[in-house]
Amino acid sequence: MIKLVASDIDGTLLPEGTDQINPELFEVIRKLKEKDILFAAASGRHYSGMSRLFEPVKKDMIFITENGAYVNCRGYTMLDQTLDWKDVQDWVQDVRKIPGASFTMDTKEGFYTESQDPEFLDLVFKGYKSVMMVEKDILSKERAVNKVALYHKTDIKRIANELIPRWSERMYGTVSGEIWVDFLNKESNKGNAIRSIQKILGILPEETMVFGDNFNDIEMFKSAGESYAVGNAAEAVKREARYVTDTNVNDGVLKVLRTLL
């Protein structure tokens, strides 16, 4: 019997960087809860934006944010993993040199960025609906950082192929969308976040169902007996999932959850 359902957001529940969520999902989450099945949204997004996206049901679910570094349920912190400040400083100084890139430093209170790119700022404020502070030097004050992330509109795969190996001894790097590459504590990923929830609530992997579309979801697949890639997922991601459902724009996740109910 399934007791926990977790789904990625961007590329899985809705198009990347939008708030175009099918409102039927809110009613499905409520019905799952009535059947003692917990729903968790698992994303690289910040908690502030995710809680706004799921406002009607935010007290009925779990939020796996920052690609697994921070997990919250109704104000209770279930997991909070941070980066070493020296690593953050060195990473920022490294990515400042990349032409056309914007980057964020993610903390519990919100994003910090040095970017002045209006398209990037519009995406974060209006697309993700996240709290973000724009500063001249985000390293001017030491903070507890859950994640650092680099955005590039056209060249994220090449940049990721360079950055991830270069930082592999100090951080866990993962491509989290068509325009993002994220860097976290080496113990942080969506799979470990799922396992922490399972341990706290006494839920088994075979009682867990997950959905995803990108490489940062593969660790989540490994933590669940029932794993689904959406139809628009990369072929390599589909091979890691047990099943493939319909695409995000055709409500692939909802179709499976309706059957579960």
CSV table of C-alpha atoms in Angstrom, one decimal:
chain,number,residue,atom,x,y,z
A,1,MET,CA,0.0,0.0,0.0
A,2,ILE,CA,1.3,3.4,-0.9
A,3,LYS,CA,1.8,5.8,2.0
A,4,LEU,CA,4.0,8.5,0.5
A,5,VAL,CA,3.8,10.2,-2.9
A,6,ALA,CA,6.5,12.7,-4.0
A,7,SER,CA,6.7,14.6,-7.2
A,8,ASP,CA,9.1,17.0,-8.8
A,9,ILE,CA,7.6,20.3,-10.0
A,10,ASP,CA,9.4,21.8,-13.0
A,11,GLY,CA,9.1,19.6,-16.1
A,12,THR,CA,7.0,17.1,-14.1
A,13,LEU,CA,3.9,18.8,-12.7
A,14,LEU,CA,4.2,21.9,-14.9
A,15,PRO,CA,6.3,23.7,-17.5
A,16,GLU,CA,9.7,24.9,-16.3
A,17,GLY,CA,9.7,28.2,-14.4
A,18,THR,CA,5.9,28.7,-14.4
A,19,ASP,CA,3.0,28.5,-11.9
A,20,GLN,CA,0.7,26.7,-14.4
A,21,ILE,CA,-0.5,24.0,-12.0
A,22,ASN,CA,-3.7,22.1,-12.6
A,23,PRO,CA,-6.0,23.1,-9.7
A,24,GLU,CA,-7.3,19.5,-9.6
A,25,LEU,CA,-4.1,18.5,-8.0
A,26,PHE,CA,-5.1,20.4,-4.8
A,27,GLU,CA,-8.2,18.3,-4.4
A,28,VAL,CA,-6.2,15.1,-5.2
A,29,ILE,CA,-3.8,16.0,-2.4
A,30,ARG,CA,-6.7,16.4,0.0
A,31,LYS,CA,-8.2,13.1,-1.0
A,32,LEU,CA,-4.8,11.4,-0.6
A,33,LYS,CA,-4.5,12.7,2.9
A,34,GLU,CA,-8.0,11.3,3.7
A,35,LYS,CA,-6.6,7.9,2.7
A,36,ASP,CA,-3.5,8.4,4.9
A,37,ILE,CA,-1.3,9.0,1.9
A,38,LEU,CA,1.1,11.9,2.3
A,39,PHE,CA,2.0,14.1,-0.7
A,40,ALA,CA,5.4,15.8,-1.0
A,41,ALA,CA,6.5,18.3,-3.6
A,42,ALA,CA,10.2,17.8,-4.3
A,43,SER,CA,12.0,20.6,-6.2
A,44,GLY,CA,15.1,22.8,-6.5
A,45,ARG,CA,12.7,25.7,-5.8
A,46,HIS,CA,12.8,27.7,-2.6
A,47,TYR,CA,10.3,27.1,0.2
A,48,SER,CA,8.8,30.6,-0.2
A,49,GLY,CA,7.8,30.0,-3.8
A,50,MET,CA,6.7,26.4,-3.3
A,51,SER,CA,4.4,27.3,-0.5
A,52,ARG,CA,2.8,30.0,-2.6
A,53,LEU,CA,2.3,27.6,-5.5
A,54,PHE,CA,0.6,25.1,-3.2
A,55,GLU,CA,-1.2,27.7,-1.0
A,56,PRO,CA,-4.6,25.9,-0.9
A,57,VAL,CA,-3.0,22.7,0.5
A,58,LYS,CA,0.3,23.8,2.1
A,59,LYS,CA,-0.8,22.5,5.5
A,60,ASP,CA,-1.7,19.1,4.0
A,61,MET,CA,1.7,18.2,2.5
A,62,ILE,CA,5.5,18.1,2.8
A,63,PHE,CA,7.9,20.4,1.0
A,64,ILE,CA,11.2,19.0,-0.2
A,65,THR,CA,13.0,22.1,-1.2
A,66,GLU,CA,16.5,23.1,-2.5
A,67,ASN,CA,16.8,19.8,-4.3
A,68,GLY,CA,16.6,17.9,-1.0
A,69,ALA,CA,18.7,20.1,1.3
A,70,TYR,CA,15.7,21.5,3.3
A,71,VAL,CA,12.5,19.7,4.1
A,72,ASN,CA,9.5,21.3,5.9
A,73,CYS,CA,6.1,20.1,7.0
A,74,ARG,CA,3.6,22.6,8.5
A,75,GLY,CA,6.5,24.7,10.0
A,76,TYR,CA,8.4,21.7,11.3
A,77,THR,CA,11.9,21.3,9.9
A,78,MET,CA,12.5,17.6,9.0
A,79,LEU,CA,15.9,18.1,7.3
A,80,ASP,CA,18.2,21.1,7.1
A,81,GLN,CA,21.6,20.6,5.4
A,82,THR,CA,24.0,23.5,4.6
A,83,LEU,CA,27.2,24.2,2.7
A,84,ASP,CA,30.5,25.1,4.2
A,85,TRP,CA,30.9,28.9,4.0
A,86,LYS,CA,34.4,28.7,2.5
A,87,ASP,CA,33.1,26.5,-0.3
A,88,VAL,CA,30.3,29.0,-1.0
A,89,GLN,CA,32.8,31.8,-1.2
A,90,ASP,CA,35.1,30.0,-3.6
A,91,TRP,CA,32.2,28.8,-5.7
A,92,VAL,CA,30.8,32.3,-6.1
A,93,GLN,CA,34.2,33.7,-7.0
A,94,ASP,CA,34.5,31.0,-9.7
A,95,VAL,CA,31.0,31.4,-11.3
A,96,ARG,CA,31.3,35.2,-11.3
A,97,LYS,CA,33.7,34.7,-14.3
A,98,ILE,CA,31.1,32.9,-16.5
A,99,PRO,CA,29.7,35.2,-19.2
A,100,GLY,CA,25.9,35.4,-19.4
A,101,ALA,CA,25.4,33.5,-16.1
A,102,SER,CA,23.3,34.5,-13.1
A,103,PHE,CA,23.5,32.7,-9.8
A,104,THR,CA,21.8,32.4,-6.4
A,105,MET,CA,22.7,31.7,-2.9
A,106,ASP,CA,19.8,30.0,-1.2
A,107,THR,CA,19.0,30.2,2.5
A,108,LYS,CA,15.9,29.5,4.5
A,109,GLU,CA,14.9,33.2,4.4
A,110,GLY,CA,15.2,33.4,0.6
A,111,PHE,CA,17.5,33.8,-2.4
A,112,TYR,CA,20.4,36.2,-2.6
A,113,THR,CA,21.8,37.2,-6.0
A,114,GLU,CA,24.1,39.8,-7.6
A,115,SER,CA,22.3,39.5,-11.0
A,116,GLN,CA,20.9,42.6,-12.7
A,117,ASP,CA,19.5,40.5,-15.6
A,118,PRO,CA,15.8,41.6,-15.9
A,119,GLU,CA,14.8,38.3,-17.6
A,120,PHE,CA,16.4,36.3,-14.8
A,121,LEU,CA,14.9,38.5,-12.0
A,122,ASP,CA,11.4,38.3,-13.7
A,123,LEU,CA,11.7,34.5,-13.8
A,124,VAL,CA,12.5,34.2,-10.1
A,125,PHE,CA,10.0,36.8,-8.9
A,126,LYS,CA,7.1,36.1,-11.3
A,127,GLY,CA,7.7,32.5,-12.4
A,128,TYR,CA,8.9,30.9,-9.2
A,129,LYS,CA,7.3,33.5,-6.9
A,130,SER,CA,10.3,33.3,-4.6
A,131,VAL,CA,11.6,35.7,-2.1
A,132,MET,CA,14.9,37.2,-3.4
A,133,MET,CA,17.3,39.9,-2.3
A,134,VAL,CA,19.5,41.6,-4.9
A,135,GLU,CA,22.9,42.7,-3.4
A,136,LYS,CA,26.1,44.1,-4.8
A,137,ASP,CA,28.2,41.5,-3.0
A,138,ILE,CA,26.3,38.4,-1.6
A,139,LEU,CA,29.5,37.4,0.2
A,140,SER,CA,29.5,40.5,2.4
A,141,LYS,CA,27.9,38.5,5.2
A,142,GLU,CA,28.3,34.9,6.2
A,143,ARG,CA,25.0,33.0,6.0
A,144,ALA,CA,23.7,29.4,6.5
A,145,VAL,CA,23.4,28.4,2.8
A,146,ASN,CA,21.4,25.3,1.7
A,147,LYS,CA,22.2,25.6,-2.0
A,148,VAL,CA,24.0,27.6,-4.6
A,149,ALA,CA,22.6,27.6,-8.2
A,150,LEU,CA,23.7,28.8,-11.6
A,151,TYR,CA,21.3,29.9,-14.3
A,152,HIS,CA,22.1,30.2,-18.0
A,153,LYS,CA,19.5,30.6,-20.6
A,154,THR,CA,21.3,28.8,-23.5
A,155,ASP,CA,24.4,26.9,-22.4
A,156,ILE,CA,23.6,25.1,-19.1
A,157,LYS,CA,24.7,21.6,-20.3
A,158,ARG,CA,28.2,22.7,-21.3
A,159,ILE,CA,28.6,24.8,-18.1
A,160,ALA,CA,27.4,21.9,-16.0
A,161,ASN,CA,29.9,19.5,-17.7
A,162,GLU,CA,32.7,21.9,-16.6
A,163,LEU,CA,31.5,22.9,-13.2
A,164,ILE,CA,30.2,19.6,-11.7
A,165,PRO,CA,33.6,17.7,-12.1
A,166,ARG,CA,35.5,20.7,-10.9
A,167,TRP,CA,33.5,20.9,-7.7
A,168,SER,CA,32.8,17.2,-7.2
A,169,GLU,CA,35.2,16.9,-4.2
A,170,ARG,CA,33.5,19.7,-2.3
A,171,MET,CA,29.9,19.8,-3.4
A,172,TYR,CA,27.2,17.6,-5.0
A,173,GLY,CA,26.3,19.1,-8.4
A,174,THR,CA,23.3,18.2,-10.5
A,175,VAL,CA,21.5,19.6,-13.5
A,176,SER,CA,18.0,20.5,-12.2
A,177,GLY,CA,16.4,21.8,-15.4
A,178,GLU,CA,17.0,23.2,-18.8
A,179,ILE,CA,18.5,26.4,-17.4
A,180,TRP,CA,19.8,25.4,-13.9
A,181,VAL,CA,22.7,23.6,-12.3
A,182,ASP,CA,22.5,23.2,-8.5
A,183,PHE,CA,25.3,22.6,-6.0
A,184,LEU,CA,24.6,21.3,-2.5
A,185,ASN,CA,26.1,19.7,0.5
A,186,LYS,CA,27.5,16.3,-0.6
A,187,GLU,CA,24.9,14.5,1.5
A,188,SER,CA,22.0,16.5,0.0
A,189,ASN,CA,19.8,15.2,-2.8
A,190,LYS,CA,16.1,14.3,-3.3
A,191,GLY,CA,16.7,10.7,-2.5
A,192,ASN,CA,18.2,11.4,0.9
A,193,ALA,CA,15.4,13.7,1.6
A,194,ILE,CA,12.8,11.0,0.8
A,195,ARG,CA,14.8,8.5,3.0
A,196,SER,CA,14.8,11.0,5.9
A,197,ILE,CA,11.0,11.4,5.6
A,198,GLN,CA,10.6,7.6,5.5
A,199,LYS,CA,12.7,7.2,8.6
A,200,ILE,CA,10.8,9.8,10.6
A,201,LEU,CA,7.4,8.5,9.6
A,202,GLY,CA,8.1,4.8,9.5
A,203,ILE,CA,7.4,4.5,5.8
A,204,LEU,CA,9.1,1.8,3.6
A,205,PRO,CA,10.5,2.3,0.1
A,206,GLU,CA,7.9,-0.1,-1.3
A,207,GLU,CA,5.2,2.2,0.2
A,208,THR,CA,6.6,5.2,-1.7
A,209,MET,CA,5.7,6.5,-5.2
A,210,VAL,CA,7.7,9.2,-6.9
A,211,PHE,CA,7.6,11.2,-10.1
A,212,GLY,CA,10.3,13.1,-12.0
A,213,ASP,CA,11.8,14.2,-15.3
A,214,ASN,CA,15.4,15.2,-14.9
A,215,PHE,CA,18.7,13.8,-13.6
A,216,ASN,CA,18.3,15.3,-10.2
A,217,ASP,CA,15.2,13.0,-9.8
A,218,ILE,CA,17.1,9.8,-10.3
A,219,GLU,CA,18.2,9.6,-6.6
A,220,MET,CA,14.6,9.9,-5.7
A,221,PHE,CA,13.7,7.0,-8.0
A,222,LYS,CA,16.2,4.8,-6.0
A,223,SER,CA,14.3,5.5,-2.8
A,224,ALA,CA,10.9,4.3,-4.0
A,225,GLY,CA,9.3,1.1,-5.0
A,226,GLU,CA,7.1,2.9,-7.5
A,227,SER,CA,9.0,5.4,-9.7
A,228,TYR,CA,7.6,7.2,-12.7
A,229,ALA,CA,9.3,9.3,-15.3
A,230,VAL,CA,7.0,11.7,-17.2
A,231,GLY,CA,6.8,11.3,-21.0
A,232,ASN,CA,8.8,14.5,-21.7
A,233,ALA,CA,11.7,13.3,-19.5
A,234,ALA,CA,15.2,12.6,-20.9
A,235,GLU,CA,15.6,9.1,-22.3
A,236,ALA,CA,18.3,8.4,-19.7
A,237,VAL,CA,16.0,9.4,-16.9
A,238,LYS,CA,13.2,7.2,-18.3
A,239,ARG,CA,15.5,4.2,-18.2
A,240,GLU,CA,16.1,4.8,-14.4
A,241,ALA,CA,12.4,4.8,-13.7
A,242,ARG,CA,10.2,1.7,-13.2
A,243,TYR,CA,7.4,3.2,-15.3
A,244,VAL,CA,6.8,6.0,-17.8
A,245,THR,CA,3.6,8.1,-17.6
A,246,ASP,CA,2.2,10.8,-19.9
A,247,THR,CA,3.9,14.2,-20.3
A,248,ASN,CA,3.8,17.1,-17.9
A,249,VAL,CA,1.5,19.2,-20.1
A,250,ASN,CA,-0.9,16.2,-20.4
A,251,ASP,CA,-1.1,15.8,-16.6
A,252,GLY,CA,0.9,12.5,-16.5
A,253,VAL,CA,1.3,12.7,-12.7
A,254,LEU,CA,-2.4,13.4,-12.1
A,255,LYS,CA,-3.4,10.4,-14.3
A,256,VAL,CA,-1.5,8.1,-12.1
A,257,LEU,CA,-2.8,9.6,-8.9
A,258,ARG,CA,-6.4,9.4,-10.1
A,259,THR,CA,-5.8,5.6,-10.5
A,260,LEU,CA,-4.2,5.4,-7.1
A,261,LEU,CA,-7.2,7.0,-5.5
